[in-house]
Tab-separated table of C-alpha atoms and ligand atoms in Angstrom:
chain	number	residue	atom	x	y	z
J	28	MET	CA	-40.592	4.367	6.164
J	29	THR	CA	-43.108	2.902	7.885
J	30	THR	CA	-42.021	3.193	11.808
J	31	ASP	CA	-41.651	6.661	13.643
J	32	PRO	CA	-38.515	6.529	14.600
J	33	ALA	CA	-38.985	9.505	16.660
J	34	ASN	CA	-41.203	7.470	19.214
J	35	SER	CA	-38.457	4.974	19.514
J	36	THR	CA	-35.302	5.720	22.123
J	37	PRO	CA	-35.000	9.357	22.650
J	38	ASP	CA	-31.635	10.736	22.694
J	39	GLY	CA	-28.984	11.320	25.232
J	40	ALA	CA	-31.580	8.906	27.618
J	41	SER	CA	-28.414	7.233	28.810
J	42	GLY	CA	-25.421	7.996	30.569
J	43	MET	CA	-22.123	9.852	29.053
J	44	ASP	CA	-20.011	6.808	28.159
J	45	SER	CA	-18.312	6.932	24.294
J	46	VAL	CA	-21.880	5.768	22.996
J	47	GLY	CA	-23.646	8.954	25.347
J	48	ARG	CA	-21.203	11.234	23.525
J	49	ALA	CA	-21.515	9.912	19.994
J	50	ARG	CA	-25.785	10.331	20.313
J	51	ARG	CA	-25.098	14.026	22.105
J	52	ASP	CA	-22.581	14.968	18.995
J	53	THR	CA	-25.539	14.212	16.897
J	54	LEU	CA	-27.891	17.594	18.352
J	55	ARG	CA	-26.058	19.866	16.571
J	56	GLN	CA	-26.838	18.346	13.001
J	57	ASP	CA	-30.224	19.983	13.485
J	58	ASP	CA	-31.716	19.276	9.194
J	59	ARG	CA	-31.533	15.231	10.214
J	60	PRO	CA	-33.643	14.603	13.225
J	61	ALA	CA	-34.499	11.521	11.774
J	62	SER	CA	-31.174	9.894	10.991
J	63	ARG	CA	-30.500	11.156	14.680
J	64	ALA	CA	-33.314	9.135	16.214
J	65	TRP	CA	-32.640	6.231	13.900
J	66	PHE	CA	-28.757	6.127	15.065
J	67	GLY	CA	-30.036	6.129	18.606
J	68	ARG	CA	-32.623	3.262	18.184
J	69	ALA	CA	-29.486	1.165	16.414
J	70	ILE	CA	-27.204	2.048	19.418
J	71	ASP	CA	-29.027	-0.365	20.974
J	72	ALA	CA	-29.816	-3.270	19.040
J	73	ILE	CA	-26.496	-2.688	17.215
J	74	PRO	CA	-23.430	-3.084	19.106
J	75	GLY	CA	-22.348	0.736	18.474
J	76	GLY	CA	-24.676	1.319	15.898
J	77	VAL	CA	-23.511	-0.350	13.464
J	78	HIS	CA	-22.972	-3.456	10.691
J	79	SER	CA	-19.320	-2.248	9.711
J	80	PRO	CA	-17.077	-0.011	11.710
J	81	VAL	CA	-16.248	2.767	10.033
J	82	ARG	CA	-19.942	3.865	9.177
J	83	ALA	CA	-20.021	5.023	12.562
J	84	PHE	CA	-18.817	8.428	11.624
J	85	ARG	CA	-16.767	8.342	14.971
J	86	SER	CA	-13.350	9.084	13.282
J	87	VAL	CA	-14.983	12.688	11.828
J	88	ASN	CA	-16.676	13.212	15.038
J	89	GLY	CA	-20.349	12.818	13.146
J	90	SER	CA	-23.059	10.995	13.429
J	91	PRO	CA	-24.151	8.743	10.602
J	92	VAL	CA	-26.990	9.528	7.760
J	93	TYR	CA	-29.650	7.007	7.358
J	94	PHE	CA	-30.751	6.666	3.911
J	95	ASP	CA	-34.025	6.188	2.146
J	96	ARG	CA	-32.876	5.395	-1.551
J	97	ALA	CA	-30.362	6.225	-3.668
J	98	GLU	CA	-30.683	6.770	-8.047
J	99	GLY	CA	-27.658	7.519	-9.985
J	100	ALA	CA	-25.126	9.199	-8.132
J	101	ARG	CA	-27.389	10.867	-5.350
J	102	PHE	CA	-28.388	9.974	-2.637
J	103	PHE	CA	-31.306	10.799	-0.092
J	104	ASP	CA	-31.849	10.345	3.571
J	105	VAL	CA	-34.625	9.475	5.691
J	106	ASP	CA	-35.374	13.261	6.664
J	107	GLY	CA	-35.323	14.028	2.748
J	108	ASN	CA	-32.256	15.592	2.370
J	109	ARG	CA	-30.175	15.186	-1.233
J	110	TYR	CA	-26.480	14.692	-1.328
J	111	THR	CA	-24.161	13.608	-3.894
J	112	ASP	CA	-22.622	9.856	-3.006
J	113	TYR	CA	-18.664	10.077	-3.591
J	114	CYS	CA	-18.471	6.861	-1.224
J	115	MET	CA	-20.850	4.617	-3.942
J	116	SER	CA	-20.959	1.750	-1.282
J	117	TRP	CA	-17.068	1.486	-1.152
J	118	GLY	CA	-16.662	0.958	-4.862
J	119	PRO	CA	-19.393	-1.437	-6.306
J	120	LEU	CA	-21.055	1.111	-7.676
J	121	ILE	CA	-19.606	2.205	-11.175
J	122	LEU	CA	-22.517	2.022	-12.660
J	123	GLY	CA	-24.045	4.210	-10.052
J	124	HIS	CA	-26.738	3.791	-7.762
J	125	GLY	CA	-29.669	1.445	-9.331
J	126	HIS	CA	-28.668	0.789	-12.775
J	127	PRO	CA	-32.054	0.159	-14.832
J	128	ASP	CA	-29.879	-3.279	-16.220
J	129	VAL	CA	-28.687	-4.392	-13.093
J	130	VAL	CA	-31.947	-3.769	-11.516
J	131	SER	CA	-33.981	-5.521	-13.655
J	132	SER	CA	-31.858	-8.162	-14.076
J	133	VAL	CA	-31.676	-8.549	-10.106
J	134	ILE	CA	-35.969	-8.833	-10.467
J	135	ALA	CA	-36.045	-11.100	-12.987
J	136	ALA	CA	-33.604	-14.061	-11.285
J	137	ALA	CA	-36.188	-12.754	-7.970
J	138	GLY	CA	-38.721	-14.235	-9.747
J	139	ARG	CA	-37.083	-17.431	-10.266
J	140	GLY	CA	-36.151	-18.040	-6.764
J	141	LEU	CA	-33.983	-16.192	-4.424
J	142	SER	CA	-30.940	-19.201	-3.645
J	143	TYR	CA	-30.676	-22.267	-4.756
J	144	GLY	CA	-27.880	-24.371	-2.911
J	145	ALA	CA	-27.481	-25.739	-6.306
J	146	CYS	CA	-26.032	-25.608	-9.966
J	147	HIS	CA	-27.850	-22.768	-12.118
J	148	PRO	CA	-26.557	-21.663	-15.258
J	149	GLY	CA	-26.430	-17.763	-14.438
J	150	GLU	CA	-23.022	-18.971	-12.314
J	151	VAL	CA	-21.136	-19.871	-15.174
J	152	GLU	CA	-21.589	-17.144	-17.087
J	153	LEU	CA	-20.367	-15.071	-14.413
J	154	ALA	CA	-17.827	-17.653	-13.682
J	155	GLU	CA	-16.458	-17.481	-17.454
J	156	LEU	CA	-16.989	-13.684	-17.338
J	157	ILE	CA	-14.725	-12.401	-14.967
J	158	ALA	CA	-12.148	-15.325	-15.754
J	159	GLY	CA	-12.323	-14.499	-19.350
J	160	ALA	CA	-11.096	-10.474	-18.429
J	161	PHE	CA	-8.231	-11.916	-17.426
J	162	SER	CA	-4.808	-12.904	-19.808
J	163	GLN	CA	-3.735	-15.929	-17.921
J	164	PHE	CA	-6.846	-17.193	-15.289
J	165	ASP	CA	-9.676	-19.570	-16.466
J	166	GLN	CA	-10.899	-20.555	-13.192
J	167	CYS	CA	-13.504	-18.662	-11.174
J	168	ARG	CA	-14.768	-19.724	-7.745
J	169	LEU	CA	-17.474	-17.511	-6.301
J	170	VAL	CA	-17.943	-16.421	-2.411
J	171	ASN	CA	-20.319	-14.141	-0.832
J	172	SER	CA	-17.319	-11.227	-0.242
J	173	GLY	CA	-14.113	-9.595	-0.341
J	174	THR	CA	-12.578	-11.618	3.139
J	175	GLU	CA	-14.077	-14.575	2.291
J	176	ALA	CA	-11.948	-14.585	-1.359
J	177	VAL	CA	-8.894	-13.845	0.488
J	178	MET	CA	-9.157	-15.756	2.978
J	179	THR	CA	-9.840	-18.817	0.490
J	180	ALA	CA	-6.779	-17.142	-2.026
J	181	ILE	CA	-4.113	-17.438	1.099
J	182	ARG	CA	-5.588	-21.273	2.064
J	183	LEU	CA	-5.474	-22.252	-1.486
J	184	ALA	CA	-1.919	-20.723	-1.955
J	185	ARG	CA	-0.643	-22.227	1.906
J	186	GLY	CA	-2.133	-25.547	0.273
J	187	ALA	CA	-0.701	-25.361	-3.068
J	188	THR	CA	2.648	-24.778	-1.379
J	189	GLY	CA	2.627	-27.080	1.863
J	190	ARG	CA	4.024	-23.259	3.357
J	191	PRO	CA	2.855	-21.515	6.324
J	192	TRP	CA	3.398	-17.785	6.247
J	193	ILE	CA	1.743	-14.973	4.397
J	194	VAL	CA	3.383	-11.594	3.651
J	195	LYS	CA	1.253	-8.564	3.493
J	196	PHE	CA	2.184	-4.680	3.622
J	197	ASP	CA	1.286	-2.595	6.331
J	198	GLY	CA	-1.346	0.029	5.449
J	199	GLY	CA	-3.379	-2.682	3.043
J	200	TYR	CA	-6.564	-3.700	3.848
J	201	HIS	CA	-7.725	-7.952	2.561
J	202	GLY	CA	-10.775	-7.807	5.041
J	203	HIS	CA	-11.797	-8.937	8.241
J	204	SER	CA	-10.168	-12.204	8.565
J	205	ASP	CA	-7.299	-13.751	11.630
J	206	GLY	CA	-4.962	-14.029	9.332
J	207	LEU	CA	-4.550	-10.972	7.492
J	208	LEU	CA	-5.348	-8.279	11.345
J	209	VAL	CA	-1.975	-7.242	11.415
J	210	LYS	CA	-0.161	-4.645	11.657
J	211	ALA	CA	3.485	-4.461	12.842
J	212	GLY	CA	5.623	-2.004	14.341
J	213	SER	CA	8.613	-0.765	12.633
J	214	GLY	CA	11.522	-3.306	14.445
J	215	LEU	CA	9.078	-6.439	12.960
J	216	ILE	CA	10.029	-6.665	9.653
J	217	THR	CA	12.754	-9.578	9.919
J	218	SER	CA	11.454	-10.541	13.346
J	219	ALA	CA	7.799	-11.113	13.059
J	220	ALA	CA	7.832	-14.606	12.769
J	221	THR	CA	9.900	-15.477	15.583
J	222	THR	CA	9.039	-12.603	17.623
J	223	GLY	CA	5.281	-12.616	17.142
J	224	ALA	CA	3.363	-9.822	14.974
J	225	GLU	CA	1.083	-7.873	16.105
J	226	PRO	CA	-2.404	-8.097	15.724
J	227	SER	CA	-4.916	-4.755	15.050
J	228	SER	CA	-7.337	-6.410	16.555
J	229	ALA	CA	-8.248	-8.082	20.040
J	230	GLY	CA	-9.114	-11.952	19.410
J	231	VAL	CA	-6.708	-12.739	17.195
J	232	PRO	CA	-4.430	-15.655	18.515
J	233	ALA	CA	-0.547	-14.691	18.724
J	234	ASP	CA	0.310	-18.114	16.421
J	235	VAL	CA	-2.549	-16.429	14.217
J	236	ALA	CA	-0.725	-13.247	14.267
J	237	SER	CA	2.592	-14.442	13.782
J	238	SER	CA	2.274	-16.412	10.115
J	239	THR	CA	1.756	-12.499	8.698
J	240	LEU	CA	5.119	-10.903	8.506
J	241	VAL	CA	4.291	-7.137	7.723
J	242	ALA	CA	6.611	-5.282	5.249
J	243	PRO	CA	5.953	-1.622	4.753
J	244	LEU	CA	4.943	-0.096	1.434
J	245	GLY	CA	7.672	1.150	-1.099
J	246	ASP	CA	10.476	-0.387	0.498
J	247	LEU	CA	11.444	-3.289	-1.707
J	248	ASP	CA	15.056	-4.402	0.648
J	249	ALA	CA	12.735	-4.536	3.573
J	250	VAL	CA	10.949	-7.381	0.926
J	251	ALA	CA	13.942	-8.769	-0.288
J	252	ASP	CA	15.388	-9.339	3.411
J	253	LEU	CA	12.066	-11.170	4.743
J	254	PHE	CA	13.103	-13.550	1.821
J	255	LYS	CA	16.234	-14.141	2.330
J	256	ALA	CA	15.677	-15.090	6.015
J	257	HIS	CA	12.581	-16.921	5.598
J	258	GLY	CA	11.448	-17.485	1.949
J	259	ASP	CA	11.391	-21.324	2.213
J	260	LYS	CA	8.441	-20.581	4.536
J	261	ILE	CA	6.925	-18.022	2.666
J	262	ALA	CA	3.513	-19.386	0.942
J	263	ALA	CA	2.075	-15.977	-0.726
J	264	LEU	CA	3.087	-12.596	-0.821
J	265	ILE	CA	-0.458	-10.315	-1.077
J	266	ILE	CA	-0.975	-6.849	-2.426
J	267	GLU	CA	-3.470	-4.632	-3.547
J	268	PRO	CA	-2.079	-3.462	-7.014
J	269	VAL	CA	-3.301	0.283	-6.074
J	270	PRO	CA	-3.337	0.089	-2.011
J	271	ALA	CA	-6.451	2.154	-1.757
J	272	ASN	CA	-7.617	1.418	1.671
J	273	ASN	CA	-5.098	3.711	3.595
J	274	GLY	CA	-5.594	6.866	1.456
J	275	LEU	CA	-4.428	5.723	-2.025
J	276	LEU	CA	-0.622	4.624	-2.174
J	277	VAL	CA	-0.107	4.085	-5.461
J	278	GLN	CA	3.794	2.305	-6.356
J	279	GLY	CA	4.585	1.965	-9.524
J	280	ASP	CA	3.968	-0.891	-12.105
J	281	ASP	CA	8.041	-1.682	-11.404
J	282	TYR	CA	7.586	-2.564	-7.939
J	283	LEU	CA	4.622	-4.871	-8.663
J	284	ALA	CA	7.292	-6.706	-11.211
J	285	ALA	CA	9.895	-6.520	-8.641
J	286	LEU	CA	7.635	-8.237	-6.055
J	287	ARG	CA	6.643	-10.945	-9.253
J	288	ALA	CA	10.371	-11.111	-9.765
J	289	ILE	CA	10.907	-11.631	-5.560
J	290	THR	CA	7.649	-14.097	-5.126
J	291	GLU	CA	9.201	-16.343	-8.418
J	292	GLN	CA	12.417	-16.402	-6.770
J	293	TYR	CA	11.615	-17.950	-4.034
J	294	GLY	CA	8.781	-20.472	-5.115
J	295	ALA	CA	5.992	-18.485	-3.481
J	296	LEU	CA	2.854	-17.231	-4.799
J	297	LEU	CA	1.647	-13.329	-6.008
J	298	ILE	CA	-1.564	-12.472	-5.263
J	299	PHE	CA	-3.414	-9.411	-6.234
J	300	ASP	CA	-6.154	-8.383	-3.737
J	301	GLU	CA	-8.444	-6.432	-6.595
J	302	VAL	CA	-11.125	-6.424	-4.412
J	303	ILE	CA	-11.254	-2.820	-5.427
J	304	THR	CA	-9.108	-2.301	-8.519
J	305	GLY	CA	-10.676	-5.247	-10.243
J	306	PHE	CA	-13.180	-3.551	-13.141
J	307	ARG	CA	-12.675	-0.741	-11.813
J	308	VAL	CA	-9.631	0.716	-13.514
J	309	GLY	CA	-10.449	-0.820	-16.590
J	310	PHE	CA	-11.796	-4.018	-17.832
J	311	GLY	CA	-10.794	-6.937	-15.788
J	312	GLY	CA	-7.804	-6.699	-13.512
J	313	TYR	CA	-4.999	-4.201	-12.928
J	314	GLY	CA	-2.478	-6.751	-13.053
J	315	ASP	CA	-2.960	-7.419	-16.630
J	316	ALA	CA	-2.802	-3.385	-17.529
J	317	ALA	CA	0.221	-2.773	-15.867
J	318	GLY	CA	1.622	-6.250	-17.817
J	319	VAL	CA	2.581	-8.252	-13.846
J	320	GLN	CA	0.537	-11.539	-13.994
J	321	ALA	CA	-0.391	-12.665	-10.532
J	322	ASP	CA	-0.527	-16.338	-9.409
J	323	LEU	CA	-3.972	-15.492	-7.945
J	324	VAL	CA	-6.781	-12.326	-8.465
J	325	THR	CA	-9.034	-11.823	-5.738
J	326	LEU	CA	-11.966	-9.899	-6.271
J	327	GLY	CA	-15.488	-8.523	-4.928
J	328	LYS	CA	-17.046	-5.357	-4.926
J	329	ILE	CA	-18.234	-4.162	-8.807
J	330	ILE	CA	-18.438	-8.099	-9.744
J	331	GLY	CA	-21.797	-7.750	-7.550
J	332	GLY	CA	-23.453	-5.012	-8.938
J	333	GLY	CA	-23.716	-4.226	-4.728
J	334	LEU	CA	-24.861	-7.282	-4.177
J	335	PRO	CA	-22.534	-9.428	-1.751
J	336	VAL	CA	-19.892	-11.590	-3.707
J	337	GLY	CA	-16.475	-12.376	-4.119
J	338	ALA	CA	-14.150	-14.267	-6.497
J	339	ILE	CA	-11.324	-16.060	-6.305
J	340	VAL	CA	-9.895	-16.735	-10.029
J	341	GLY	CA	-6.576	-18.391	-11.396
J	342	GLY	CA	-5.098	-20.658	-13.429
J	343	ARG	CA	-6.508	-24.114	-13.649
J	344	GLU	CA	-3.557	-25.930	-12.244
J	345	LEU	CA	-3.700	-24.101	-9.238
J	346	MET	CA	-7.256	-23.496	-8.131
J	347	GLU	CA	-8.187	-27.352	-8.739
J	348	HIS	CA	-6.120	-27.388	-5.247
J	349	LEU	CA	-9.469	-26.546	-4.112
J	350	ALA	CA	-12.203	-28.657	-2.892
J	351	PRO	CA	-13.674	-31.090	-4.640
J	352	VAL	CA	-10.363	-31.580	-6.707
J	353	GLY	CA	-8.281	-30.898	-4.340
J	354	PRO	CA	-7.228	-31.105	-0.566
J	355	VAL	CA	-8.125	-26.944	-0.200
J	356	TYR	CA	-11.987	-26.987	1.275
J	357	GLN	CA	-13.973	-24.051	0.752
J	358	ALA	CA	-17.683	-23.834	0.273
J	359	GLY	CA	-20.305	-21.201	0.953
J	360	THR	CA	-24.618	-22.281	1.644
J	361	LEU	CA	-24.952	-19.145	-0.645
J	362	SER	CA	-21.945	-18.854	-2.840
J	363	GLY	CA	-22.612	-18.364	-6.907
J	364	ASN	CA	-26.318	-16.955	-5.012
J	365	PRO	CA	-28.898	-16.255	-8.497
J	366	LEU	CA	-28.881	-12.589	-7.321
J	367	SER	CA	-25.683	-11.719	-6.855
J	368	CYS	CA	-24.494	-13.837	-10.339
J	369	ALA	CA	-27.052	-11.106	-11.959
J	370	ALA	CA	-26.446	-8.775	-10.709
J	371	GLY	CA	-22.444	-8.905	-11.386
J	372	LYS	CA	-23.118	-9.971	-14.694
J	373	ALA	CA	-24.926	-6.932	-15.733
J	374	THR	CA	-22.411	-4.993	-14.100
J	375	ILE	CA	-19.696	-6.711	-16.127
J	376	GLU	CA	-21.608	-7.058	-19.719
J	377	ALA	CA	-22.025	-3.166	-19.068
J	378	LEU	CA	-18.401	-2.543	-19.074
J	379	SER	CA	-17.514	-4.253	-21.785
J	380	ASP	CA	-17.576	-1.828	-24.672
J	381	GLY	CA	-15.192	0.240	-22.775
J	382	ALA	CA	-17.107	3.354	-22.404
J	383	VAL	CA	-18.211	3.282	-19.051
J	384	HIS	CA	-14.154	2.995	-17.899
J	385	ALA	CA	-13.893	6.132	-20.439
J	386	ALA	CA	-16.245	8.144	-18.912
J	387	VAL	CA	-15.363	7.988	-15.334
J	388	GLU	CA	-11.812	8.259	-16.176
J	389	ALA	CA	-12.600	11.533	-17.952
J	390	LEU	CA	-14.760	12.743	-14.818
J	391	GLY	CA	-11.592	11.665	-12.679
J	392	ALA	CA	-9.294	13.640	-14.821
J	393	TYR	CA	-11.510	16.777	-14.686
J	394	LEU	CA	-12.031	16.228	-10.727
J	395	GLU	CA	-7.987	16.165	-10.696
J	396	GLU	CA	-7.476	19.130	-12.865
J	397	ARG	CA	-10.189	21.219	-10.591
J	398	ILE	CA	-8.564	20.429	-7.786
J	399	ASN	CA	-5.292	21.593	-8.908
J	400	VAL	CA	-6.028	24.652	-10.575
J	401	ALA	CA	-8.200	25.530	-7.334
J	402	ARG	CA	-5.775	24.543	-4.439
J	403	ASN	CA	-2.960	27.342	-6.013
J	404	GLY	CA	-0.386	25.306	-5.173
J	405	THR	CA	-0.932	24.464	-1.804
J	406	TRP	CA	-3.601	22.525	-0.561
J	407	PRO	CA	-5.947	19.840	-0.993
J	408	GLN	CA	-3.591	17.939	-3.485
J	409	ILE	CA	-4.962	15.019	-5.155
J	410	ARG	CA	-3.913	11.234	-5.957
J	411	ARG	CA	-5.864	9.785	-8.205
J	412	VAL	CA	-5.905	6.232	-10.639
J	413	GLY	CA	-9.064	6.283	-12.730
J	414	SER	CA	-12.340	7.133	-11.029
J	415	ILE	CA	-10.402	6.525	-7.405
J	416	ALA	CA	-9.418	9.843	-6.017
J	417	TRP	CA	-7.931	10.864	-2.194
J	418	LEU	CA	-7.487	14.073	-1.803
J	419	TYR	CA	-5.052	15.030	0.662
J	420	PHE	CA	-5.414	18.203	3.298
J	421	ASP	CA	-1.620	18.999	3.846
J	422	GLU	CA	0.964	20.944	1.432
J	423	THR	CA	3.976	18.611	1.937
J	424	PRO	CA	3.780	15.409	-0.711
J	425	ILE	CA	0.789	13.581	-0.727
J	426	PRO	CA	2.920	10.123	1.045
J	427	THR	CA	3.085	6.411	-0.301
J	428	ALA	CA	3.446	4.624	2.570
J	429	ALA	CA	0.955	3.915	5.556
J	430	ALA	CA	3.133	5.453	8.217
J	431	ASP	CA	3.225	8.707	6.656
J	432	VAL	CA	-0.239	10.122	6.154
J	433	SER	CA	0.276	13.555	7.888
J	434	THR	CA	-1.621	14.301	11.196
J	435	THR	CA	-2.873	17.890	9.777
J	436	HIS	CA	-4.361	15.886	6.418
J	437	VAL	CA	-6.335	13.746	9.157
J	438	ARG	CA	-7.360	17.371	11.159
J	439	ARG	CA	-8.481	18.622	8.545
J	440	PHE	CA	-10.156	15.686	6.780
J	441	ASN	CA	-11.797	15.572	9.730
J	442	ALA	CA	-13.045	19.246	10.157
J	443	LEU	CA	-14.324	19.273	6.835
J	444	HIS	CA	-16.209	16.206	6.801
J	445	GLY	CA	-19.064	17.572	8.383
J	446	PRO	CA	-19.649	20.700	6.589
J	447	LEU	CA	-19.462	19.295	3.461
J	448	LEU	CA	-22.360	16.777	4.385
J	449	ASP	CA	-24.404	19.741	5.575
J	450	ARG	CA	-23.670	20.764	1.907
J	451	GLY	CA	-24.758	17.657	0.016
J	452	HIS	CA	-21.944	15.781	-0.851
J	453	TYR	CA	-21.920	12.365	1.135
J	454	LEU	CA	-17.832	11.577	1.758
J	455	PRO	CA	-16.212	8.311	2.796
J	456	PRO	CA	-16.557	8.892	6.408
J	457	SER	CA	-12.346	8.344	7.036
J	458	ALA	CA	-9.287	10.255	6.318
J	459	PHE	CA	-7.883	6.883	5.292
J	460	GLU	CA	-11.042	6.163	3.063
J	461	VAL	CA	-10.972	6.876	-1.150
J	462	LEU	CA	-13.346	8.701	-3.225
J	463	PHE	CA	-15.464	6.542	-6.186
J	464	LEU	CA	-16.791	8.255	-9.359
J	465	SER	CA	-19.662	6.211	-11.362
J	466	ALA	CA	-20.955	7.023	-14.646
J	467	ALA	CA	-23.746	8.536	-13.234
J	468	HIS	CA	-21.944	11.424	-11.597
J	469	SER	CA	-21.190	14.348	-13.658
J	470	ALA	CA	-19.046	17.310	-14.227
J	471	ALA	CA	-21.630	19.875	-12.413
J	472	GLU	CA	-21.270	17.951	-9.046
J	473	LEU	CA	-17.766	17.760	-9.555
J	474	ASP	CA	-17.826	21.460	-9.400
J	475	ARG	CA	-19.923	22.599	-6.547
J	476	LEU	CA	-18.131	19.943	-4.937
J	477	VAL	CA	-14.710	21.413	-5.491
J	478	ALA	CA	-16.194	24.868	-4.717
J	479	ASP	CA	-17.363	23.872	-1.559
J	480	ILE	CA	-14.075	22.247	-0.645
J	481	VAL	CA	-11.805	25.327	-1.750
J	482	GLU	CA	-14.408	27.837	0.545
J	483	LEU	CA	-14.590	25.350	3.714
J	484	CYS	CA	-10.700	24.950	3.380
J	485	ALA	CA	-10.143	28.892	3.621
J	486	GLU	CA	-11.910	28.922	6.678
J	487	ILE	CA	-9.511	26.318	8.419
J	488	ASP	CA	-6.188	26.325	9.253
N	525	PLP	C1	-13.141	-4.524	0.343
N	525	PLP	C2	-11.910	-5.286	0.501
N	525	PLP	C3	-11.626	-6.241	0.668
N	525	PLP	C4	-12.652	-7.302	1.925
N	525	PLP	O1	-13.963	-6.875	1.078
N	525	PLP	P1	-15.395	-7.389	1.665
N	525	PLP	O2	-16.308	-7.139	1.000
N	525	PLP	O3	-15.808	-5.732	2.777
N	525	PLP	O4	-15.380	-8.384	3.130
N	525	PLP	C5	-10.375	-6.979	0.529
N	525	PLP	N1	-9.471	-6.100	0.128
N	525	PLP	C6	-9.864	-5.087	-0.301
N	525	PLP	C7	-8.851	-4.490	-1.259
N	525	PLP	C8	-10.900	-4.505	-0.299
N	525	PLP	O5	-11.206	-3.260	-0.961
């Protein structure tokens, strides 16, 4: 750190608006003065102090930690405190922070130029590696984020089918493009298209939102009704095959198969948004593992190894609706960036022999077992798919639909987040986010996490 943040914006200098409140909250964190000072500066320079909202720690009533470096599963803040990272950049880092093969590939690529805006071998190799990991797909278009991948997949679906609407699920997150920032009130299931679904962000025009129909997870009849009423207008149905952005709302593989059947019946495309699950649960996509083939799969996170990336994968015939072959336009100055390609290729190659997936599955199973032993029949509970885990701080059954996440869980999680952080466990700062394990985590770290959770849970109601 070359600047002394303590010399910058002093804490609590301005009035007590929502921003001022965020500053005052940080005062209890006496062992993080440098983080506190950086956040004070950030609030003036960046809206809300952050470049992505959940990083602001608002829902857990805390203040962001500023990091200096990360290594394996370890995270070191600007005050010199050490944490075990259970967020792992929200999913990309299945190998851990700074895996030597990934870092050396990126350094080597950087030495040959940072961006070409032109063709190079690395982008072909990565596209081949990715498409080759899907049994039914032969083509891959690289973009720069998961948001961009989904946005492109939707446009491609509309272009290929000539239909205007899409179906998503309540609690499914697919990035922040206009048409996907839509939630539904419970009465909207069959009327959304005519009455207008309600956007979940300001700035999304009602007529954009009304092209997105929202169904509750797990309710096949609701989906069937939507298609019965509007089937000839629906271009695609999009789902995270393991919904992991609103807790971990695991649906059965039968459910995915039923969605496949319904979409096929009405000539709509099925899109699996595998930005989290792609190369996380196994090599390639979750759909292949579940025996359900989507028409298009969107990827991000792991396939960039920690650098910005996204991808759309599909069969050649469908993919060639994209420009420059077809009429669906899509482009990107930095797409196929040589550094992202190098990091992605090194990461995917490191996963190819299955050892990493076996190791993180074993760690996940260990965490699950320790939590289940420790909780003694009550709470916290855990739901897990491979190395993705959601701790549920209530005794009621773990929900499988967004509307059923209990306020008790949220209240308890929010109460525990700060104390866990103080004990060196960096969990994603939201009750609705999952934990990610990596090959760099150890059973000893999980033991400490579980012991601290058990101890802290005993202190709250
Ligand atoms: C993270 C995520 C996205 C968005 O990816 P970004 O790279 O953040 O734009 C889309 N879909 C799912 C399922 C995600 O988890």
